[in-house]
Coordinates of C-alpha atoms in Angstrom, one line a residue:
M18 CA -0.1 -0.1 -0.1
G19 CA 1.1 3.2 -1.1
E20 CA 1.9 6.4 1.1
A21 CA -1.2 8.1 -0.1
A22 CA -3.6 5.0 0.4
Q23 CA -2.3 4.9 4.3
A24 CA -2.9 8.7 4.8
A25 CA -6.5 8.5 3.3
T26 CA -7.3 5.7 5.7
A27 CA -5.7 7.4 8.5
A28 CA -7.5 11.0 8.2
P29 CA -11.0 9.4 8.6
D30 CA -10.2 7.6 11.8
E31 CA -8.9 10.8 13.0
G32 CA -12.1 12.8 12.1
F33 CA -14.1 10.2 13.7
A34 CA -12.2 10.7 17.0
S35 CA -13.0 14.6 17.1
A36 CA -16.7 14.2 16.1
P37 CA -18.1 13.4 19.6
A38 CA -16.1 16.5 20.9
D39 CA -17.4 18.8 17.9
A40 CA -21.1 17.5 18.5
L41 CA -20.9 18.3 22.2
A42 CA -19.5 21.8 21.3
R43 CA -22.3 22.4 19.0
A44 CA -24.9 21.1 21.5
R45 CA -23.3 23.5 24.2
A46 CA -23.5 26.5 22.0
A47 CA -27.1 25.8 20.8
A48 CA -27.9 25.4 24.5
R49 CA -26.5 28.7 25.6
A50 CA -28.0 30.4 22.6
R51 CA -31.6 29.3 24.1
G52 CA -30.3 30.7 27.3
L53 CA -29.9 27.4 29.1
R54 CA -27.1 27.4 31.7
P55 CA -24.8 24.4 32.9
G56 CA -26.4 23.3 36.3
V57 CA -29.8 24.5 35.6
K58 CA -32.7 22.3 34.7
P59 CA -34.9 24.1 32.1
K60 CA -38.5 24.7 33.5
R61 CA -40.9 22.2 32.2
R62 CA -43.9 23.7 30.5
I63 CA -47.4 22.1 31.1
K64 CA -48.5 23.7 27.9
D65 CA -46.1 21.7 25.9
V66 CA -47.7 18.4 27.0
P67 CA -50.4 17.6 24.1
G68 CA -53.8 17.8 25.2
G69 CA -56.3 14.8 25.9
A70 CA -60.0 14.2 24.6
H71 CA -60.7 17.9 24.6
K72 CA -60.3 20.2 21.6
K73 CA -57.4 22.9 21.7
G74 CA -57.9 25.9 24.2
R75 CA -60.0 23.7 26.4
D76 CA -57.1 22.5 28.7
P77 CA -56.6 24.1 31.9
M78 CA -53.8 26.9 31.7
L79 CA -51.1 27.5 34.5
L80 CA -52.1 30.5 36.5
G81 CA -48.7 31.8 36.7
D82 CA -48.4 32.2 33.2
E83 CA -52.2 33.5 32.7
L84 CA -51.2 36.1 35.2
D85 CA -48.3 37.2 33.6
A86 CA -49.7 37.5 30.3
F87 CA -53.0 39.6 31.8
V88 CA -50.1 41.9 33.3
T89 CA -48.1 41.9 30.5
E90 CA -51.4 42.7 28.4
R91 CA -52.7 45.7 30.5
G92 CA -48.9 47.1 30.9
W93 CA -48.7 46.8 34.5
K94 CA -45.2 44.8 34.6
V95 CA -43.3 48.0 35.8
D96 CA -46.0 49.1 38.5
V97 CA -46.2 45.2 39.6
A98 CA -42.4 45.0 39.8
V99 CA -42.2 48.3 42.1
G100 CA -45.2 47.1 44.2
A101 CA -43.2 43.9 44.8
V102 CA -40.1 46.1 46.0
I103 CA -42.2 48.4 48.1
G104 CA -43.8 45.2 49.8
R105 CA -40.4 43.3 50.2
W106 CA -38.5 46.3 51.2
P107 CA -37.1 44.8 54.4
A108 CA -35.9 41.6 52.5
I109 CA -33.8 43.4 49.6
V110 CA -32.2 46.2 51.8
G111 CA -31.9 44.3 55.0
P112 CA -33.8 44.8 58.3
E113 CA -31.3 47.3 59.9
V114 CA -31.5 49.6 56.9
A115 CA -35.4 48.9 56.7
Q116 CA -35.9 49.9 60.0
H117 CA -34.4 53.6 59.4
C118 CA -35.9 54.3 55.8
H119 CA -39.2 53.3 53.5
P120 CA -39.9 53.8 50.1
V121 CA -42.4 57.0 49.6
E122 CA -43.2 57.0 45.9
F123 CA -42.3 55.8 42.4
V124 CA -42.9 58.2 39.6
D125 CA -41.4 58.1 35.9
S126 CA -38.5 55.4 36.9
V127 CA -37.5 57.6 40.3
L128 CA -37.9 55.5 43.5
T129 CA -37.9 57.9 46.7
V130 CA -37.0 56.8 49.8
R131 CA -37.7 58.7 53.2
A132 CA -34.9 58.5 55.9
D133 CA -36.0 59.0 59.5
S134 CA -32.8 61.2 60.1
T135 CA -30.4 63.2 58.2
A136 CA -27.7 60.8 59.1
W137 CA -29.4 57.9 57.5
A138 CA -30.3 59.9 54.5
T139 CA -26.7 60.6 54.1
N140 CA -25.6 56.8 54.5
L141 CA -28.3 55.9 52.3
R142 CA -27.2 58.5 49.4
L143 CA -23.7 56.8 50.1
M144 CA -24.9 53.4 49.5
S145 CA -27.1 54.2 46.4
N146 CA -25.0 52.7 44.0
T147 CA -25.2 49.2 46.1
L148 CA -28.9 49.9 46.4
M149 CA -29.6 50.6 42.6
A150 CA -27.6 47.5 41.8
T151 CA -29.7 45.1 44.3
L152 CA -32.7 46.9 42.7
A153 CA -31.8 46.1 39.2
R154 CA -31.3 42.4 40.3
E155 CA -34.8 42.3 41.9
V156 CA -36.9 44.2 39.5
G157 CA -34.9 44.3 36.2
E158 CA -32.5 46.7 34.8
G159 CA -34.0 49.9 34.0
T160 CA -37.1 49.7 36.0
V161 CA -35.6 52.0 38.7
S162 CA -33.3 54.6 36.9
E163 CA -32.8 57.0 39.9
L164 CA -33.1 56.5 43.5
R165 CA -33.6 59.9 45.3
V166 CA -33.4 59.7 49.1
V167 CA -35.1 62.4 51.3
G168 CA -34.5 63.3 55.1
P169 CA -37.4 63.5 57.6
S170 CA -40.0 66.0 56.9
A171 CA -40.0 69.1 59.6
P172 CA -43.2 71.3 60.2
S173 CA -43.0 74.8 58.9
W174 CA -41.9 77.6 61.6
S175 CA -42.7 80.5 59.1
R176 CA -46.1 81.4 61.2
G177 CA -46.9 81.0 64.7
G178 CA -45.8 81.1 68.2
R179 CA -42.3 79.4 67.8
R180 CA -41.3 81.7 64.8
V181 CA -38.3 83.7 65.3
Q182 CA -38.0 87.2 63.2
D183 CA -35.2 86.9 60.8
G184 CA -33.9 83.8 62.2
R185 CA -31.9 81.0 60.6
G186 CA -34.7 78.2 61.0
P187 CA -34.8 74.8 62.9
R188 CA -31.5 73.7 61.5
D189 CA -31.4 69.7 62.2
T190 CA -33.9 69.6 65.3
Y191 CA -35.9 66.7 63.6
G192 CA -33.3 64.5 62.6

C-alpha cells in the first residue's frame, strides 16, 4: 500500500475521534443560545404536553402564565415590579436599613426613599450604587433609573408662636 492510501485511511479515523467533541461543542453552543446554563434544569412547561380528548384551548392553563400574560397585556409589568419592591423592602435592603427608611413613591422610574434622620439619609446616599444594583437584580435593569433619598420632613415655622423674626430656622432639629 502506498503512502497516499495510508494517509487516506488514517484521516477518517482522526476525524471520527473529534466528531463527538465537535457534536458536544455544538450542543453546548445551541443550549447557550437558548439561554440554558450548566447545572440549571430547564423549566418544564405543561403547555408543551399535548392535550387529551378536548379540543385545543379547553385544557386548563397554568395560573402563573395566565397572570403574567394579563399583567403584560395591561401594561402593568413595571407597576407590579415596583409594588413587589415596596412590599419586600426589608428583605431587599436588610432589616437594619429598613428600620430607618421606607419607600415613599415611584414616579417616572424614580424611587423616592424617606429616611428617619438626616444621618441615615446621608448613609443611604452613600449606599445608593449598591442599592441600585440590588434593585436592578430584583426588578430588572432600567425599572428604577434613579434613587432619590430624602430626609425627615419637619413642620414649617414660618408662622406661629415659635417663629423667630429673621432667624436661621429649625436647622437639624428633627433628624
